[in-house]
Amino acid sequence: MGLFNRKKSAQMQADLTKLPRHIAIIMDGNGRWAKKRGMPRTAGHAAGAETFRNIATYCKEIGLEYLTVYAFSTENWKRSAEEVGALMGLLKKYLLEAIEQMERDRVKMEFFGDLTALDPELQELCQRTREISKRYEGCQVNICLNYGGRDEIIRAAMAYARDCKEGRASADSLTAEQFGEYLFSKGVPDPDLIIRPSGELRLSNFLPWQAAYSEFYFTDVLWPDFDQEELHRAIAAYQGRSRRFGGA
Ligand code: IPE
Ligand code: IPE
Ligand code: MG
């Protein structure tokens, strides 16, 4: 092995005993994955759902505290009714299976986003999943569903304004910590590492408030092809960063 290769493989060694507390993933590239294979976009989403299952299970195995995934954005409603319908169908299927396995997996699940826009059956499944989750501690998986970062901040601002009007809060003093209590992510530490596969170099409205000091990892791999090794690469890259949070 040449010096370069040795160096490269050393860089890929993730230390799983020193994990970041919270990893967030923009699960992108399903459509392109399907297109490359001459398949409909919906087949890419089905493959992406499988990848999510595998990665979530693996994160629990290695002892990650928080995993947050972007499943459907407030902007994704712009897609065809067929594609949106297929995505919602996959979510229902996933949640039904997850509910069945929760006793065994003991993964705590939460949802970030405005669930009221979802069809009643899906809302009910999210609610049931949340209820069952209350019993569990350990790995928490947050699924961002009809989630938009700006939408989250606007909702928080409106809730805060309401509290001010009704005398529960003061319009003259507000800290970032207090504002965080009004966000969907209430109680969850900010993501240490945000991963975006598929080669796109943007946030697409994913956790803009919480990402203030996150480390980013971008890869060209499409989400359905993302695997444990890719996750190790991302963690290894994260472990090589120097986080200063504005200090010297
Ligand atoms: C991510 O894959 C899934 C969702 C946004 C719901 P895409 O469907 O965006 O896949 P590409 O980006 O078109 O390849
Ligand atoms: C972000 O991906 C949303 C999800 C992965 C759920 P998009 O594919 O919607 O983002 P853009 O359109 O490329 O910015
Ligand atoms: Mg995309």
PDB file of C-alpha atoms and ligand atoms in Angstrom:
ATOM      1  CA  MET A   1       0.000   0.000   0.000  1.00  0.00           C
ATOM      2  CA  GLY A   2       1.440   3.380  -0.981  1.00  0.00           C
ATOM      3  CA  LEU A   3       1.796   6.200   1.471  1.00  0.00           C
ATOM      4  CA  PHE A   4      -1.223   7.977   0.030  1.00  0.00           C
ATOM      5  CA  ASN A   5      -3.486   4.937   0.346  1.00  0.00           C
ATOM      6  CA  ARG A   6      -2.284   4.263   3.859  1.00  0.00           C
ATOM      7  CA  LYS A   7      -3.066   7.805   4.824  1.00  0.00           C
ATOM      8  CA  LYS A   8      -6.447   7.616   3.173  1.00  0.00           C
ATOM      9  CA  SER A   9      -7.467   4.420   4.929  1.00  0.00           C
ATOM     10  CA  ALA A  10      -6.277   5.814   8.260  1.00  0.00           C
ATOM     11  CA  GLN A  11      -8.508   8.803   7.671  1.00  0.00           C
ATOM     12  CA  MET A  12     -11.408   6.432   7.171  1.00  0.00           C
ATOM     13  CA  GLN A  13     -10.996   4.841  10.606  1.00  0.00           C
ATOM     14  CA  ALA A  14     -13.898   6.010  12.694  1.00  0.00           C
ATOM     15  CA  ASP A  15     -13.525   5.716  16.460  1.00  0.00           C
ATOM     16  CA  LEU A  16     -16.909   4.315  17.449  1.00  0.00           C
ATOM     17  CA  THR A  17     -16.117   4.788  21.129  1.00  0.00           C
ATOM     18  CA  LYS A  18     -16.144   8.557  20.640  1.00  0.00           C
ATOM     19  CA  LEU A  19     -19.250   9.168  18.607  1.00  0.00           C
ATOM     20  CA  PRO A  20     -20.854  12.543  18.062  1.00  0.00           C
ATOM     21  CA  ARG A  21     -24.024  12.739  20.183  1.00  0.00           C
ATOM     22  CA  HIS A  22     -26.283  13.701  17.318  1.00  0.00           C
ATOM     23  CA  ILE A  23     -26.030  12.921  13.598  1.00  0.00           C
ATOM     24  CA  ALA A  24     -28.503  14.408  11.108  1.00  0.00           C
ATOM     25  CA  ILE A  25     -28.912  13.155   7.538  1.00  0.00           C
ATOM     26  CA  ILE A  26     -30.524  14.672   4.437  1.00  0.00           C
ATOM     27  CA  MET A  27     -31.629  11.458   2.730  1.00  0.00           C
ATOM     28  CA  ASP A  28     -31.181  12.669  -0.847  1.00  0.00           C
ATOM     29  CA  GLY A  29     -30.591  11.069  -4.240  1.00  0.00           C
ATOM     30  CA  ASN A  30     -33.359   8.461  -4.432  1.00  0.00           C
ATOM     31  CA  GLY A  31     -34.674   9.774  -7.752  1.00  0.00           C
ATOM     32  CA  ARG A  32     -31.255   9.771  -9.431  1.00  0.00           C
ATOM     33  CA  TRP A  33     -30.513   6.302  -8.076  1.00  0.00           C
ATOM     34  CA  ALA A  34     -33.685   4.994  -9.752  1.00  0.00           C
ATOM     35  CA  LYS A  35     -33.069   6.917 -12.986  1.00  0.00           C
ATOM     36  CA  LYS A  36     -29.614   5.376 -13.334  1.00  0.00           C
ATOM     37  CA  ARG A  37     -31.283   1.972 -13.278  1.00  0.00           C
ATOM     38  CA  GLY A  38     -34.128   2.890 -15.637  1.00  0.00           C
ATOM     39  CA  MET A  39     -36.600   2.561 -12.770  1.00  0.00           C
ATOM     40  CA  PRO A  40     -39.389   4.936 -11.654  1.00  0.00           C
ATOM     41  CA  ARG A  41     -38.488   7.494  -8.950  1.00  0.00           C
ATOM     42  CA  THR A  42     -40.777   5.676  -6.535  1.00  0.00           C
ATOM     43  CA  ALA A  43     -38.515   2.602  -6.722  1.00  0.00           C
ATOM     44  CA  GLY A  44     -35.701   4.869  -5.549  1.00  0.00           C
ATOM     45  CA  HIS A  45     -37.788   5.930  -2.573  1.00  0.00           C
ATOM     46  CA  ALA A  46     -38.475   2.303  -1.665  1.00  0.00           C
ATOM     47  CA  ALA A  47     -34.723   1.588  -1.792  1.00  0.00           C
ATOM     48  CA  GLY A  48     -34.069   4.738   0.259  1.00  0.00           C
ATOM     49  CA  ALA A  49     -36.534   3.594   2.919  1.00  0.00           C
ATOM     50  CA  GLU A  50     -34.572   0.318   3.229  1.00  0.00           C
ATOM     51  CA  THR A  51     -31.343   2.276   3.643  1.00  0.00           C
ATOM     52  CA  PHE A  52     -32.957   4.341   6.374  1.00  0.00           C
ATOM     53  CA  ARG A  53     -34.002   1.182   8.203  1.00  0.00           C
ATOM     54  CA  ASN A  54     -30.464  -0.226   7.990  1.00  0.00           C
ATOM     55  CA  ILE A  55     -28.712   2.975   9.032  1.00  0.00           C
ATOM     56  CA  ALA A  56     -31.114   3.636  11.921  1.00  0.00           C
ATOM     57  CA  THR A  57     -30.625   0.083  13.201  1.00  0.00           C
ATOM     58  CA  TYR A  58     -26.859   0.425  12.905  1.00  0.00           C
ATOM     59  CA  CYS A  59     -26.844   3.778  14.717  1.00  0.00           C
ATOM     60  CA  LYS A  60     -28.680   2.169  17.589  1.00  0.00           C
ATOM     61  CA  GLU A  61     -26.217  -0.742  17.626  1.00  0.00           C
ATOM     62  CA  ILE A  62     -23.200   1.531  17.893  1.00  0.00           C
ATOM     63  CA  GLY A  63     -24.846   3.554  20.644  1.00  0.00           C
ATOM     64  CA  LEU A  64     -25.588   6.845  18.910  1.00  0.00           C
ATOM     65  CA  GLU A  65     -27.821   9.033  21.094  1.00  0.00           C
ATOM     66  CA  TYR A  66     -29.696  10.984  18.414  1.00  0.00           C
ATOM     67  CA  LEU A  67     -30.299  10.447  14.708  1.00  0.00           C
ATOM     68  CA  THR A  68     -32.386  12.983  12.794  1.00  0.00           C
ATOM     69  CA  VAL A  69     -33.398  12.340   9.196  1.00  0.00           C
ATOM     70  CA  TYR A  70     -35.009  14.545   6.571  1.00  0.00           C
ATOM     71  CA  ALA A  71     -37.784  12.442   5.049  1.00  0.00           C
ATOM     72  CA  PHE A  72     -40.164  15.013   3.506  1.00  0.00           C
ATOM     73  CA  SER A  73     -39.760  18.768   3.305  1.00  0.00           C
ATOM     74  CA  THR A  74     -42.378  21.524   3.255  1.00  0.00           C
ATOM     75  CA  GLU A  75     -41.225  22.077  -0.359  1.00  0.00           C
ATOM     76  CA  ASN A  76     -41.600  18.438  -1.426  1.00  0.00           C
ATOM     77  CA  TRP A  77     -45.358  18.945  -1.954  1.00  0.00           C
ATOM     78  CA  LYS A  78     -44.338  20.507  -5.296  1.00  0.00           C
ATOM     79  CA  ARG A  79     -43.738  17.002  -6.638  1.00  0.00           C
ATOM     80  CA  SER A  80     -46.330  15.017  -8.604  1.00  0.00           C
ATOM     81  CA  ALA A  81     -49.315  13.607  -6.728  1.00  0.00           C
ATOM     82  CA  GLU A  82     -48.079  10.144  -7.687  1.00  0.00           C
ATOM     83  CA  GLU A  83     -44.656  10.675  -6.120  1.00  0.00           C
ATOM     84  CA  VAL A  84     -46.038  12.337  -2.967  1.00  0.00           C
ATOM     85  CA  GLY A  85     -48.562   9.509  -2.632  1.00  0.00           C
ATOM     86  CA  ALA A  86     -45.827   6.890  -2.970  1.00  0.00           C
ATOM     87  CA  LEU A  87     -43.690   8.628  -0.322  1.00  0.00           C
ATOM     88  CA  MET A  88     -46.623   8.813   2.109  1.00  0.00           C
ATOM     89  CA  GLY A  89     -47.442   5.158   1.420  1.00  0.00           C
ATOM     90  CA  LEU A  90     -43.854   4.162   2.222  1.00  0.00           C
ATOM     91  CA  LEU A  91     -43.954   6.156   5.443  1.00  0.00           C
ATOM     92  CA  LYS A  92     -47.135   4.395   6.540  1.00  0.00           C
ATOM     93  CA  LYS A  93     -45.635   1.019   5.756  1.00  0.00           C
ATOM     94  CA  TYR A  94     -42.454   1.897   7.616  1.00  0.00           C
ATOM     95  CA  LEU A  95     -44.284   3.152  10.703  1.00  0.00           C
ATOM     96  CA  LEU A  96     -46.608   0.141  10.828  1.00  0.00           C
ATOM     97  CA  GLU A  97     -43.598  -2.173  10.751  1.00  0.00           C
ATOM     98  CA  ALA A  98     -41.703  -0.020  13.232  1.00  0.00           C
ATOM     99  CA  ILE A  99     -44.631  -0.096  15.679  1.00  0.00           C
ATOM    100  CA  GLU A 100     -44.660  -3.903  15.495  1.00  0.00           C
ATOM    101  CA  GLN A 101     -40.940  -4.072  16.196  1.00  0.00           C
ATOM    102  CA  MET A 102     -40.662  -1.325  18.771  1.00  0.00           C
ATOM    103  CA  GLU A 103     -40.826  -3.641  21.743  1.00  0.00           C
ATOM    104  CA  ARG A 104     -37.790  -5.462  20.352  1.00  0.00           C
ATOM    105  CA  ASP A 105     -35.859  -2.479  18.993  1.00  0.00           C
ATOM    106  CA  ARG A 106     -36.629  -0.070  21.838  1.00  0.00           C
ATOM    107  CA  VAL A 107     -35.817   2.876  19.574  1.00  0.00           C
ATOM    108  CA  LYS A 108     -37.461   6.102  20.622  1.00  0.00           C
ATOM    109  CA  MET A 109     -39.075   7.877  17.675  1.00  0.00           C
ATOM    110  CA  GLU A 110     -40.084  11.510  17.350  1.00  0.00           C
ATOM    111  CA  PHE A 111     -41.337  13.635  14.468  1.00  0.00           C
ATOM    112  CA  PHE A 112     -40.292  17.154  13.567  1.00  0.00           C
ATOM    113  CA  GLY A 113     -42.641  19.043  11.268  1.00  0.00           C
ATOM    114  CA  ASP A 114     -46.255  20.058  10.825  1.00  0.00           C
ATOM    115  CA  LEU A 115     -48.042  16.725  10.913  1.00  0.00           C
ATOM    116  CA  THR A 116     -51.518  18.290  10.605  1.00  0.00           C
ATOM    117  CA  ALA A 117     -51.071  18.507   6.813  1.00  0.00           C
ATOM    118  CA  LEU A 118     -50.674  14.715   6.549  1.00  0.00           C
ATOM    119  CA  ASP A 119     -53.550  12.354   5.940  1.00  0.00           C
ATOM    120  CA  PRO A 120     -55.351  11.308   9.153  1.00  0.00           C
ATOM    121  CA  GLU A 121     -54.127   7.712   9.030  1.00  0.00           C
ATOM    122  CA  LEU A 122     -50.504   8.813   8.863  1.00  0.00           C
ATOM    123  CA  GLN A 123     -51.059  11.353  11.646  1.00  0.00           C
ATOM    124  CA  GLU A 124     -52.542   8.632  13.800  1.00  0.00           C
ATOM    125  CA  LEU A 125     -49.556   6.350  13.127  1.00  0.00           C
ATOM    126  CA  CYS A 126     -47.139   9.137  14.100  1.00  0.00           C
ATOM    127  CA  GLN A 127     -49.104   9.728  17.293  1.00  0.00           C
ATOM    128  CA  ARG A 128     -49.101   6.023  18.174  1.00  0.00           C
ATOM    129  CA  THR A 129     -45.374   5.767  17.511  1.00  0.00           C
ATOM    130  CA  ARG A 130     -44.752   8.786  19.741  1.00  0.00           C
ATOM    131  CA  GLU A 131     -46.870   7.343  22.552  1.00  0.00           C
ATOM    132  CA  ILE A 132     -45.123   3.957  22.507  1.00  0.00           C
ATOM    133  CA  SER A 133     -41.745   5.731  22.330  1.00  0.00           C
ATOM    134  CA  LYS A 134     -42.311   7.439  25.654  1.00  0.00           C
ATOM    135  CA  ARG A 135     -41.449   4.143  27.350  1.00  0.00           C
ATOM    136  CA  TYR A 136     -38.015   3.938  25.802  1.00  0.00           C
ATOM    137  CA  GLU A 137     -34.728   5.551  26.493  1.00  0.00           C
ATOM    138  CA  GLY A 138     -31.559   5.257  24.484  1.00  0.00           C
ATOM    139  CA  CYS A 139     -31.281   5.980  20.780  1.00  0.00           C
ATOM    140  CA  GLN A 140     -33.773   8.604  19.618  1.00  0.00           C
ATOM    141  CA  VAL A 141     -34.636   8.817  15.939  1.00  0.00           C
ATOM    142  CA  ASN A 142     -36.263  12.050  14.790  1.00  0.00           C
ATOM    143  CA  ILE A 143     -38.054  11.874  11.464  1.00  0.00           C
ATOM    144  CA  CYS A 144     -38.528  15.243   9.763  1.00  0.00           C
ATOM    145  CA  LEU A 145     -41.873  14.991   8.053  1.00  0.00           C
ATOM    146  CA  ASN A 146     -43.437  17.982   6.323  1.00  0.00           C
ATOM    147  CA  TYR A 147     -40.535  19.788   7.955  1.00  0.00           C
ATOM    148  CA  GLY A 148     -39.110  23.137   6.879  1.00  0.00           C
ATOM    149  CA  GLY A 149     -36.600  25.104   8.916  1.00  0.00           C
ATOM    150  CA  ARG A 150     -38.201  28.453   8.162  1.00  0.00           C
ATOM    151  CA  ASP A 151     -41.630  27.067   8.936  1.00  0.00           C
ATOM    152  CA  GLU A 152     -40.267  25.809  12.274  1.00  0.00           C
ATOM    153  CA  ILE A 153     -38.819  29.227  13.165  1.00  0.00           C
ATOM    154  CA  ILE A 154     -41.980  31.099  12.138  1.00  0.00           C
ATOM    155  CA  ARG A 155     -44.148  28.771  14.222  1.00  0.00           C
ATOM    156  CA  ALA A 156     -41.833  29.264  17.188  1.00  0.00           C
ATOM    157  CA  ALA A 157     -41.970  33.050  16.758  1.00  0.00           C
ATOM    158  CA  MET A 158     -45.772  32.985  16.655  1.00  0.00           C
ATOM    159  CA  ALA A 159     -45.965  30.759  19.739  1.00  0.00           C
ATOM    160  CA  TYR A 160     -43.600  33.077  21.568  1.00  0.00           C
ATOM    161  CA  ALA A 161     -45.646  36.130  20.548  1.00  0.00           C
ATOM    162  CA  ARG A 162     -48.759  34.400  21.874  1.00  0.00           C
ATOM    163  CA  ASP A 163     -47.019  33.693  25.179  1.00  0.00           C
ATOM    164  CA  CYS A 164     -46.001  37.362  25.409  1.00  0.00           C
ATOM    165  CA  LYS A 165     -49.546  38.520  24.713  1.00  0.00           C
ATOM    166  CA  GLU A 166     -50.931  36.206  27.365  1.00  0.00           C
ATOM    167  CA  GLY A 167     -48.331  37.232  29.935  1.00  0.00           C
ATOM    168  CA  ARG A 168     -46.360  33.961  30.011  1.00  0.00           C
ATOM    169  CA  ALA A 169     -43.236  35.467  28.415  1.00  0.00           C
ATOM    170  CA  SER A 170     -41.566  38.843  28.040  1.00  0.00           C
ATOM    171  CA  ALA A 171     -41.021  40.590  24.700  1.00  0.00           C
ATOM    172  CA  ASP A 172     -37.948  42.287  26.165  1.00  0.00           C
ATOM    173  CA  SER A 173     -35.857  39.269  27.039  1.00  0.00           C
ATOM    174  CA  LEU A 174     -35.312  36.074  25.109  1.00  0.00           C
ATOM    175  CA  THR A 175     -32.268  33.804  24.894  1.00  0.00           C
ATOM    176  CA  ALA A 176     -31.407  31.277  22.206  1.00  0.00           C
ATOM    177  CA  GLU A 177     -31.935  28.508  24.779  1.00  0.00           C
ATOM    178  CA  GLN A 178     -35.418  29.800  25.607  1.00  0.00           C
ATOM    179  CA  PHE A 179     -36.315  30.166  21.921  1.00  0.00           C
ATOM    180  CA  GLY A 180     -35.135  26.589  21.333  1.00  0.00           C
ATOM    181  CA  GLU A 181     -37.951  25.429  23.616  1.00  0.00           C
ATOM    182  CA  TYR A 182     -40.452  26.554  20.973  1.00  0.00           C
ATOM    183  CA  LEU A 183     -38.879  24.530  18.164  1.00  0.00           C
ATOM    184  CA  PHE A 184     -39.817  21.009  17.052  1.00  0.00           C
ATOM    185  CA  SER A 185     -36.367  19.981  18.278  1.00  0.00           C
ATOM    186  CA  LYS A 186     -37.137  21.031  21.865  1.00  0.00           C
ATOM    187  CA  GLY A 187     -34.982  19.020  24.292  1.00  0.00           C
ATOM    188  CA  VAL A 188     -32.719  17.575  21.586  1.00  0.00           C
ATOM    189  CA  PRO A 189     -29.107  18.820  21.411  1.00  0.00           C
ATOM    190  CA  ASP A 190     -28.063  20.464  18.133  1.00  0.00           C
ATOM    191  CA  PRO A 191     -26.679  18.075  15.510  1.00  0.00           C
ATOM    192  CA  ASP A 192     -22.913  17.705  15.760  1.00  0.00           C
ATOM    193  CA  LEU A 193     -22.661  16.285  12.260  1.00  0.00           C
ATOM    194  CA  ILE A 194     -24.922  16.820   9.246  1.00  0.00           C
ATOM    195  CA  ILE A 195     -24.498  14.411   6.349  1.00  0.00           C
ATOM    196  CA  ARG A 196     -25.791  15.084   2.849  1.00  0.00           C
ATOM    197  CA  PRO A 197     -25.337  12.393   0.225  1.00  0.00           C
ATOM    198  CA  SER A 198     -26.087  12.809  -3.520  1.00  0.00           C
ATOM    199  CA  GLY A 199     -23.537  15.514  -4.278  1.00  0.00           C
ATOM    200  CA  GLU A 200     -25.732  18.523  -3.470  1.00  0.00           C
ATOM    201  CA  LEU A 201     -23.998  21.145  -1.365  1.00  0.00           C
ATOM    202  CA  ARG A 202     -26.916  22.818   0.387  1.00  0.00           C
ATOM    203  CA  LEU A 203     -29.192  22.554   3.413  1.00  0.00           C
ATOM    204  CA  SER A 204     -32.525  22.751   1.550  1.00  0.00           C
ATOM    205  CA  ASN A 205     -34.267  24.205   4.615  1.00  0.00           C
ATOM    206  CA  PHE A 206     -33.018  21.444   6.959  1.00  0.00           C
ATOM    207  CA  LEU A 207     -32.437  22.531  10.577  1.00  0.00           C
ATOM    208  CA  PRO A 208     -31.102  26.039   9.785  1.00  0.00           C
ATOM    209  CA  TRP A 209     -31.382  27.121  13.427  1.00  0.00           C
ATOM    210  CA  GLN A 210     -29.866  23.961  14.886  1.00  0.00           C
ATOM    211  CA  ALA A 211     -27.047  23.779  12.291  1.00  0.00           C
ATOM    212  CA  ALA A 212     -25.392  26.986  13.528  1.00  0.00           C
ATOM    213  CA  TYR A 213     -22.282  25.097  14.686  1.00  0.00           C
ATOM    214  CA  SER A 214     -22.730  21.706  13.040  1.00  0.00           C
ATOM    215  CA  GLU A 215     -19.972  20.054  11.049  1.00  0.00           C
ATOM    216  CA  PHE A 216     -20.919  19.123   7.485  1.00  0.00           C
ATOM    217  CA  TYR A 217     -20.075  16.032   5.486  1.00  0.00           C
ATOM    218  CA  PHE A 218     -20.984  15.831   1.811  1.00  0.00           C
ATOM    219  CA  THR A 219     -20.631  12.782  -0.402  1.00  0.00           C
ATOM    220  CA  ASP A 220     -21.577  11.951  -3.998  1.00  0.00           C
ATOM    221  CA  VAL A 221     -22.981   8.579  -2.947  1.00  0.00           C
ATOM    222  CA  LEU A 222     -26.741   8.442  -3.538  1.00  0.00           C
ATOM    223  CA  TRP A 223     -28.845   7.745  -0.445  1.00  0.00           C
ATOM    224  CA  PRO A 224     -29.988   4.207  -1.458  1.00  0.00           C
ATOM    225  CA  ASP A 225     -26.279   3.265  -1.770  1.00  0.00           C
ATOM    226  CA  PHE A 226     -25.318   4.804   1.586  1.00  0.00           C
ATOM    227  CA  ASP A 227     -24.081   2.117   3.984  1.00  0.00           C
ATOM    228  CA  GLN A 228     -22.194   1.531   7.232  1.00  0.00           C
ATOM    229  CA  GLU A 229     -18.866   2.195   5.551  1.00  0.00           C
ATOM    230  CA  GLU A 230     -20.094   5.569   4.308  1.00  0.00           C
ATOM    231  CA  LEU A 231     -21.281   6.385   7.798  1.00  0.00           C
ATOM    232  CA  HIS A 232     -17.851   5.455   9.154  1.00  0.00           C
ATOM    233  CA  ARG A 233     -16.259   7.805   6.612  1.00  0.00           C
ATOM    234  CA  ALA A 234     -18.503  10.637   7.715  1.00  0.00           C
ATOM    235  CA  ILE A 235     -17.785   9.976  11.394  1.00  0.00           C
ATOM    236  CA  ALA A 236     -14.042   9.745  10.717  1.00  0.00           C
ATOM    237  CA  ALA A 237     -14.143  13.077   8.858  1.00  0.00           C
ATOM    238  CA  TYR A 238     -16.043  14.602  11.779  1.00  0.00           C
ATOM    239  CA  GLN A 239     -13.479  13.249  14.225  1.00  0.00           C
ATOM    240  CA  GLY A 240     -10.742  14.969  12.266  1.00  0.00           C
ATOM    241  CA  ARG A 241     -12.356  18.404  12.597  1.00  0.00           C
ATOM    242  CA  SER A 242     -11.472  21.034  15.149  1.00  0.00           C
ATOM    243  CA  ARG A 243     -14.638  22.537  16.611  1.00  0.00           C
ATOM    244  CA  ARG A 244     -14.024  25.912  18.132  1.00  0.00           C
ATOM    245  CA  PHE A 245     -17.498  27.422  18.564  1.00  0.00           C
ATOM    246  CA  GLY A 246     -16.020  30.851  18.084  1.00  0.00           C
ATOM    247  CA  GLY A 247     -13.261  30.348  20.669  1.00  0.00           C
ATOM    248  CA  ALA A 248      -9.548  30.615  19.922  1.00  0.00           C
TER     249      ALA A 248
HETATM  250  C1  IPE B   1     -34.755  12.281  -1.576  1.00  0.00           C
HETATM  251  O1  IPE B   1     -34.499  11.875  -2.873  1.00  0.00           O
HETATM  252  C2  IPE B   1     -36.144  11.922  -1.108  1.00  0.00           C
HETATM  253  C3  IPE B   1     -37.017  13.067  -0.887  1.00  0.00           C
HETATM  254  C4  IPE B   1     -36.706  14.319  -1.138  1.00  0.00           C
HETATM  255  C5  IPE B   1     -38.330  12.811  -0.369  1.00  0.00           C
HETATM  256  P1  IPE B   1     -34.952  12.722  -4.120  1.00  0.00           P
HETATM  257  O2  IPE B   1     -36.304  12.271  -4.525  1.00  0.00           O
HETATM  258  O3  IPE B   1     -34.825  14.179  -3.882  1.00  0.00           O
HETATM  259  O4  IPE B   1     -33.893  12.248  -5.183  1.00  0.00           O
HETATM  260  P2  IPE B   1     -33.172  13.135  -6.288  1.00  0.00           P
HETATM  261  O5  IPE B   1     -32.547  14.289  -5.569  1.00  0.00           O
HETATM  262  O6  IPE B   1     -34.237  13.568  -7.237  1.00  0.00           O
HETATM  263  O7  IPE B   1     -32.170  12.224  -6.888  1.00  0.00           O
HETATM  264  C1  IPE B   2     -34.170  17.664   0.599  1.00  0.00           C
HETATM  265  O1  IPE B   2     -33.961  17.129  -0.656  1.00  0.00           O
HETATM  266  C2  IPE B   2     -35.386  17.055   1.227  1.00  0.00           C
HETATM  267  C3  IPE B   2     -35.267  15.654   1.618  1.00  0.00           C
HETATM  268  C4  IPE B   2     -34.238  14.893   1.441  1.00  0.00           C
HETATM  269  C5  IPE B   2     -36.404  15.115   2.297  1.00  0.00           C
HETATM  270  P1  IPE B   2     -34.556  17.788  -1.978  1.00  0.00           P
HETATM  271  O2  IPE B   2     -34.212  16.871  -3.079  1.00  0.00           O
HETATM  272  O3  IPE B   2     -35.986  18.112  -1.790  1.00  0.00           O
HETATM  273  O4  IPE B   2     -33.736  19.156  -2.065  1.00  0.00           O
HETATM  274  P2  IPE B   2     -33.397  20.059  -3.309  1.00  0.00           P
HETATM  275  O5  IPE B   2     -34.681  20.300  -4.046  1.00  0.00           O
HETATM  276  O6  IPE B   2     -32.412  19.327  -4.140  1.00  0.00           O
HETATM  277  O7  IPE B   2     -32.808  21.303  -2.718  1.00  0.00           O
HETATM  278 MG    MG B   3     -33.304  15.491  -4.112  1.00  0.00          MG
END
